[in-house]
PDB file of C-alpha atoms in Angstrom:
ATOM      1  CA  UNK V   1     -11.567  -2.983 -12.516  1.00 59.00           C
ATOM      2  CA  UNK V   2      -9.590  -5.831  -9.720  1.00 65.00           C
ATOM      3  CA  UNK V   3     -13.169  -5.556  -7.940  1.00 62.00           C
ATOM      4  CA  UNK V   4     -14.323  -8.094 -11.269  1.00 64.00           C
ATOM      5  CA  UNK V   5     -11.185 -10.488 -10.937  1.00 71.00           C
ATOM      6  CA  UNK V   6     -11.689 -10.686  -7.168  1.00 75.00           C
ATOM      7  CA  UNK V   7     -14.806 -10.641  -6.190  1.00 71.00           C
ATOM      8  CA  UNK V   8     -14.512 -10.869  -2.296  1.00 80.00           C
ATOM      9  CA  UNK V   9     -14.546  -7.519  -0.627  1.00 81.00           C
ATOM     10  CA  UNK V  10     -12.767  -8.941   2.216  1.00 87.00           C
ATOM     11  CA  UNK V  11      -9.865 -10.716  -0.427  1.00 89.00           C
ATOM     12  CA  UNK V  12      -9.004  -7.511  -1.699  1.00 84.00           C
ATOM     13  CA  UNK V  13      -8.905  -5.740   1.596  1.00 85.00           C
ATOM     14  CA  UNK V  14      -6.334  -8.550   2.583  1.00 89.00           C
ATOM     15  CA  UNK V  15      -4.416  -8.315  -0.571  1.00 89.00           C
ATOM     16  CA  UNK V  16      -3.818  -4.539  -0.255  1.00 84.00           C
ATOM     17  CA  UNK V  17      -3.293  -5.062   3.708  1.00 85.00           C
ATOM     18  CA  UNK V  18      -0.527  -7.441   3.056  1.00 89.00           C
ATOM     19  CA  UNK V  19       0.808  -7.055  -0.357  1.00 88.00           C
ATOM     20  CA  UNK V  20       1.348  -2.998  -0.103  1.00 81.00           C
ATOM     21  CA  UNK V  21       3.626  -3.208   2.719  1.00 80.00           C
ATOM     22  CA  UNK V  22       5.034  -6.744   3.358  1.00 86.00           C
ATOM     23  CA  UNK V  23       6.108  -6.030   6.705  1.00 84.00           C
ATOM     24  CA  UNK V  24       2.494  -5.688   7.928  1.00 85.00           C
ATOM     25  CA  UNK V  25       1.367  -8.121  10.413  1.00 91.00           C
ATOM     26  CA  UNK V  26      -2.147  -8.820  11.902  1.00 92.00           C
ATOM     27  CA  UNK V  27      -4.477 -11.251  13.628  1.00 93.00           C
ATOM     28  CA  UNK V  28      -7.855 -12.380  12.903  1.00 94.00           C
ATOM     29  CA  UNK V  29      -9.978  -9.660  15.375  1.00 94.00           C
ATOM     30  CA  UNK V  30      -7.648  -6.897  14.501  1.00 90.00           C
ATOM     31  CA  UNK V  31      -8.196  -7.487  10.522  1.00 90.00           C
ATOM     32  CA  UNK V  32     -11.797  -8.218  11.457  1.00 90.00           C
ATOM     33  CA  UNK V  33     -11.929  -4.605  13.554  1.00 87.00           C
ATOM     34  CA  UNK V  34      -9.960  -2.800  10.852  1.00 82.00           C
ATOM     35  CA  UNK V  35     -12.360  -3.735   7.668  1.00 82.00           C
ATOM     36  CA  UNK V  36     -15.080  -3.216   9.997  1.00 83.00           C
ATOM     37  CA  UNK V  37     -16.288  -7.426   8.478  1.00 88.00           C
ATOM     38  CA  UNK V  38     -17.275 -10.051  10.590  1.00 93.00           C
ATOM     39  CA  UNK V  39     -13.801 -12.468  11.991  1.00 94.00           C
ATOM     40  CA  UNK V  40     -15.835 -15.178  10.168  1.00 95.00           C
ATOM     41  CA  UNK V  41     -15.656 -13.795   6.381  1.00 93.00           C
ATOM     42  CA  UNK V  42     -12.113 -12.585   7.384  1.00 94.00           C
ATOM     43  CA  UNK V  43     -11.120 -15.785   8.983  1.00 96.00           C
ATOM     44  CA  UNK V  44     -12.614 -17.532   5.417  1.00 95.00           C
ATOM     45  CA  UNK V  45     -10.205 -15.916   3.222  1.00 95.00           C
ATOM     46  CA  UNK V  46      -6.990 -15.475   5.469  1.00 96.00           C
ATOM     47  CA  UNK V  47      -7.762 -19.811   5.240  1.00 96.00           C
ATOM     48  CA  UNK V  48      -7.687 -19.566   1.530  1.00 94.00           C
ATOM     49  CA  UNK V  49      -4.930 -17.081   1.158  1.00 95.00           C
ATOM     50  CA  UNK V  50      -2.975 -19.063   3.599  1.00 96.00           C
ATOM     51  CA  UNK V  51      -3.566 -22.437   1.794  1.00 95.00           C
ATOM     52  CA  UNK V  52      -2.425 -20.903  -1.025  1.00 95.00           C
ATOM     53  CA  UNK V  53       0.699 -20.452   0.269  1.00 95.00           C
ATOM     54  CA  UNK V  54       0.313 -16.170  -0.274  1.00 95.00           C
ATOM     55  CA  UNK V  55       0.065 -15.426   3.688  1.00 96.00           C
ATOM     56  CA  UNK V  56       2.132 -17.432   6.616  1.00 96.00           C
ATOM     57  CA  UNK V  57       1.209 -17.707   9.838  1.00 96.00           C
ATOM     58  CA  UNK V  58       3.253 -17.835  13.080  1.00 96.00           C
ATOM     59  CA  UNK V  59       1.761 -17.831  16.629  1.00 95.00           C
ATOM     60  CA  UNK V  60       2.622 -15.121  19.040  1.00 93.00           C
ATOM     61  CA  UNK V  61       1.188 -15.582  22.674  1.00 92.00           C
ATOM     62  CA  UNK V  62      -1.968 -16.601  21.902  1.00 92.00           C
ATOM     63  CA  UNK V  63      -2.844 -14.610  18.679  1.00 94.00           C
ATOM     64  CA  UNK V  64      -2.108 -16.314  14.759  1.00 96.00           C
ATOM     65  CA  UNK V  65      -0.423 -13.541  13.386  1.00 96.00           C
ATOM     66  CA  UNK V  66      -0.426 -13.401   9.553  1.00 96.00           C
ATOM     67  CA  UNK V  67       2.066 -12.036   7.020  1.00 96.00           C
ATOM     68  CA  UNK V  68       2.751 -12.399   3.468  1.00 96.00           C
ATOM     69  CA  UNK V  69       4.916 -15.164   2.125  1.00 96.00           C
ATOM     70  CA  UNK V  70       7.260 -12.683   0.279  1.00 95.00           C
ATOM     71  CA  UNK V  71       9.118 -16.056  -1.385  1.00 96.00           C
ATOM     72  CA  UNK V  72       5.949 -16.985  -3.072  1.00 95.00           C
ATOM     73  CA  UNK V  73       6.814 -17.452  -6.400  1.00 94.00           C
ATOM     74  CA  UNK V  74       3.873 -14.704  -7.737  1.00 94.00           C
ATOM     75  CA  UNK V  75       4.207 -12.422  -5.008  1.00 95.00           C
ATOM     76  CA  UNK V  76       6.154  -9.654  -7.094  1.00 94.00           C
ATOM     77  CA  UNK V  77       3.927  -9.898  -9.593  1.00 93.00           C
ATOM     78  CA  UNK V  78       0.427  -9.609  -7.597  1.00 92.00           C
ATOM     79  CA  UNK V  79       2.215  -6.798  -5.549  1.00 90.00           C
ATOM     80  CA  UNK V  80       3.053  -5.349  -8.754  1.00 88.00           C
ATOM     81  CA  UNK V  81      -1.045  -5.726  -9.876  1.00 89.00           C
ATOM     82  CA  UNK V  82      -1.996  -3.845  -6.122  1.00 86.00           C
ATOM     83  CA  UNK V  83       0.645  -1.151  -6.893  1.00 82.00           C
ATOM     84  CA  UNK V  84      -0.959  -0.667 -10.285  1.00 82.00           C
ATOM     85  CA  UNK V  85      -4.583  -0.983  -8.994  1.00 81.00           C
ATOM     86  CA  UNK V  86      -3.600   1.365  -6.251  1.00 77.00           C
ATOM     87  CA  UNK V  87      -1.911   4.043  -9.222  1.00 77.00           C
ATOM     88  CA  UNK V  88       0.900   3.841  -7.237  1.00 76.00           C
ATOM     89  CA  UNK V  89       3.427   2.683 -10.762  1.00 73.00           C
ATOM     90  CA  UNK V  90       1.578   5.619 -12.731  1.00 73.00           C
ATOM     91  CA  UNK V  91       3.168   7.815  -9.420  1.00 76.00           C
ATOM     92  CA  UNK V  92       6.378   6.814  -9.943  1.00 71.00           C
ATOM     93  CA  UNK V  93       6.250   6.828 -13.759  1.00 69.00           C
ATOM     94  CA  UNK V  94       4.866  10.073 -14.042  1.00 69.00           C
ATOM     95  CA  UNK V  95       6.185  12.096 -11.610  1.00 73.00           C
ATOM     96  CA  UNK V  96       9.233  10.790  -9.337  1.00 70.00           C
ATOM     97  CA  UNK V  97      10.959   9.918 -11.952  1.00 67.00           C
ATOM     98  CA  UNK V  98      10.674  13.538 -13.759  1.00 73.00           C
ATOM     99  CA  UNK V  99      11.105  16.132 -10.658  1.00 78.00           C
ATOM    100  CA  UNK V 100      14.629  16.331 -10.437  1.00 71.00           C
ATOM    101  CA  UNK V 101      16.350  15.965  -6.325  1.00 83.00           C
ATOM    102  CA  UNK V 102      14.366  13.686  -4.979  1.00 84.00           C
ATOM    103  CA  UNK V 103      16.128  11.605  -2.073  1.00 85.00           C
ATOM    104  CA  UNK V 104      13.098   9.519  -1.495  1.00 84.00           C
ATOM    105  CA  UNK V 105       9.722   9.088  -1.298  1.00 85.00           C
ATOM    106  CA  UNK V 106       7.321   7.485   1.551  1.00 85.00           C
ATOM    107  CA  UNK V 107       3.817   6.386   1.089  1.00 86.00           C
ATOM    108  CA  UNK V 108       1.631   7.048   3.817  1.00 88.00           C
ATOM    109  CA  UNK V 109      -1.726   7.150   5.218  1.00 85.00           C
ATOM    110  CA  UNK V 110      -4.722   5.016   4.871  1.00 84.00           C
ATOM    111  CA  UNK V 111      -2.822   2.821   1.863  1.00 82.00           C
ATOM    112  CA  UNK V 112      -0.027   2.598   3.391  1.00 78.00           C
ATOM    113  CA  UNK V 113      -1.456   0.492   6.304  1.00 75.00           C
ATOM    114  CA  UNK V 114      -3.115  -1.614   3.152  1.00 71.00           C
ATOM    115  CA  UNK V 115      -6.640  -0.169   3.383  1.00 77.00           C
ATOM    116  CA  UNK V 116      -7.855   1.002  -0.067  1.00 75.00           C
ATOM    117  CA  UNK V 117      -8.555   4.785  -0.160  1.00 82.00           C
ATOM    118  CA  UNK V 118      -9.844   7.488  -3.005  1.00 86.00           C
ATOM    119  CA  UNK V 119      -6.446   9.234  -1.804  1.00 90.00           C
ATOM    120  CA  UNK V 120      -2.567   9.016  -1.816  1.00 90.00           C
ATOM    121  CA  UNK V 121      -0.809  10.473   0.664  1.00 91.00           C
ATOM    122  CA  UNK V 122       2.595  10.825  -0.055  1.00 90.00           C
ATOM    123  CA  UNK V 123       5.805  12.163   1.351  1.00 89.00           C
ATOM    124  CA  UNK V 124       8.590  13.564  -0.609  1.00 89.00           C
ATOM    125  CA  UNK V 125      12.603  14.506   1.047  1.00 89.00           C
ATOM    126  CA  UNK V 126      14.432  17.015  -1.349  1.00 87.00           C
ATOM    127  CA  UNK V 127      14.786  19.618  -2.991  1.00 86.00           C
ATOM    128  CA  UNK V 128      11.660  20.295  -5.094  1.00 86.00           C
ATOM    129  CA  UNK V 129       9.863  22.744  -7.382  1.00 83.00           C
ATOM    130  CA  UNK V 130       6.945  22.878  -5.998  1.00 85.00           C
ATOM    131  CA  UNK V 131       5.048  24.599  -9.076  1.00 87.00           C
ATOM    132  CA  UNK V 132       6.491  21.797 -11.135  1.00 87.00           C
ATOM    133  CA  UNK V 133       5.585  19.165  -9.027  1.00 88.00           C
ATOM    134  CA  UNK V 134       1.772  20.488  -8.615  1.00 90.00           C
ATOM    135  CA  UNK V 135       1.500  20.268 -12.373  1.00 88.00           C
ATOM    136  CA  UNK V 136       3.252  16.741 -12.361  1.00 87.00           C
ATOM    137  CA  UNK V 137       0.913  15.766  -9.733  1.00 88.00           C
ATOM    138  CA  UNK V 138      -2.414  17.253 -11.256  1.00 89.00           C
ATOM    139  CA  UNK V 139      -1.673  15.575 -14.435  1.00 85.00           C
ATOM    140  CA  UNK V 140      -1.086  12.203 -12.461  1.00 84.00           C
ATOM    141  CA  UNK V 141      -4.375  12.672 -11.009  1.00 86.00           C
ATOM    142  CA  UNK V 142      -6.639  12.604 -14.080  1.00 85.00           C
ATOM    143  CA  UNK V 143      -4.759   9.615 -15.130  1.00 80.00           C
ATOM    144  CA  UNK V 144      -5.541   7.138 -11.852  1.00 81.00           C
ATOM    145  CA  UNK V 145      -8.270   9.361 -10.919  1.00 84.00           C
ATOM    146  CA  UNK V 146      -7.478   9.515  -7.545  1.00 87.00           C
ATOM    147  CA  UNK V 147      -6.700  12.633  -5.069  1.00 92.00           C
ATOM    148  CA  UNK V 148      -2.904  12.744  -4.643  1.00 91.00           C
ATOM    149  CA  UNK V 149      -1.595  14.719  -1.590  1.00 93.00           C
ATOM    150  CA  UNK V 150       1.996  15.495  -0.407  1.00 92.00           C
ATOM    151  CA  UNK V 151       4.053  17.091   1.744  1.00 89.00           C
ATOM    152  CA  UNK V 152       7.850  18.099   0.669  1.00 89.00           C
ATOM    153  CA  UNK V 153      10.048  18.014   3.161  1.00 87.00           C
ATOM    154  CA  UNK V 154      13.753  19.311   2.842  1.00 81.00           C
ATOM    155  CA  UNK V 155      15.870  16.994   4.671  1.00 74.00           C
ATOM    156  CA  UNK V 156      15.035  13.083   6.246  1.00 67.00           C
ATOM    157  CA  UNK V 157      11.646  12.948   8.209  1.00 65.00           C
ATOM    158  CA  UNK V 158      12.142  13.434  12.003  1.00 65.00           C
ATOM    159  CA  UNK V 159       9.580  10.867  12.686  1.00 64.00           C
ATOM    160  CA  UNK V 160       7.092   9.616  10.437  1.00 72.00           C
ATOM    161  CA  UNK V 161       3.541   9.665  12.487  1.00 75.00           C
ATOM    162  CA  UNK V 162       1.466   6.365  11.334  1.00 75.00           C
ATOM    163  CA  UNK V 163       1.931   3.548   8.890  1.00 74.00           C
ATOM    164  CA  UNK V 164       4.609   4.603   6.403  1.00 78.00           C
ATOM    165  CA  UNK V 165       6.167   2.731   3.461  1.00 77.00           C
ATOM    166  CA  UNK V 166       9.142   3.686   1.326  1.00 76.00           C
ATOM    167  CA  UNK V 167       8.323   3.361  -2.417  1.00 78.00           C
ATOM    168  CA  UNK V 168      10.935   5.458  -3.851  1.00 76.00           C
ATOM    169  CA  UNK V 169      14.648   6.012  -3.338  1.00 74.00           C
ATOM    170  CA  UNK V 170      17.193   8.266  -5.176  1.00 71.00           C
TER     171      UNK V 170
END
């Protein structure tokens, strides 16, 4: 459904890069590497994201790094579009609001590192019914149409292996 407002491939890889987790960073070869696109059609749009004011860039050594420019004044709402396009506000809607003691909730995987993916990956602290939750989360799943997996974990996550973003807190 985006995929007919933006049109570039390499745009919307960007957007969700950037706009999912705000504290990303990257450089042109590493974004170019990581979309597995050539650094020219990646260099093309981090130009016209950055002219638009949605990206900064800062040097560091000898790299551009790029980041989003949180204080642009859409920002909330085209991270609010990628959370939607992602199913990420049907998530929260549907289930983390519903499943009783919750202390917070991580995304992580694949979309949390802002590369799009058929799956969520989340990561759930509490106290949980799991039989409940499975329901909640099947249900959630024919509505985005996308695979949702998670892991409960009792108390605060030791360490949290790979790209990790909080999306909900109790």
């Amino acid at each position: 459904m985006i995929e007919a407002l933006i049109t570039s491939k390499t745009r919307l890889k960007l957007l969700l890069k950037f706009f999912l987790n705000p504290s990303n960073t990257s450089y042109l070869r590493g974004l170019a590497t990581e979309f597995s696109e050539s650094t020219n059609s990646v260099r093309v749009e981090l130009n016209r994201l950055e002219e638009a004011e949605m990206l900064e860039s800062f040097s560091e050594g000898n790299k551009k790094l790029f980041k989003v420019n949180t204080a642009h004044p859409l920002f909330v709402d085209i991270q609010a579009i990628i959370k939607k396009y992602v199913g990420i506000d049907t998530i929260i809607e549907n289930i983390l609001n519903r499943i009783g003691n919750l202390e917070e909730v991580y995304l992580v995987g694949d979309i949390a590192d802002g590369k799009s993916s058929d799956k969520i990956e989340l990561l759930m602290l509490g106290d949980l019914d799991e039989t409940y939750l499975k329901n909640l989360v099947d249900k959630a799943q024919q509505v985005i149409h996308k695979e949702i997996i998670y892991t409960v974990q009792k108390k605060n996550p030791q360490n949290i292996n790979g790209p990790h973003l909080k999306i909900w807190s109790a």
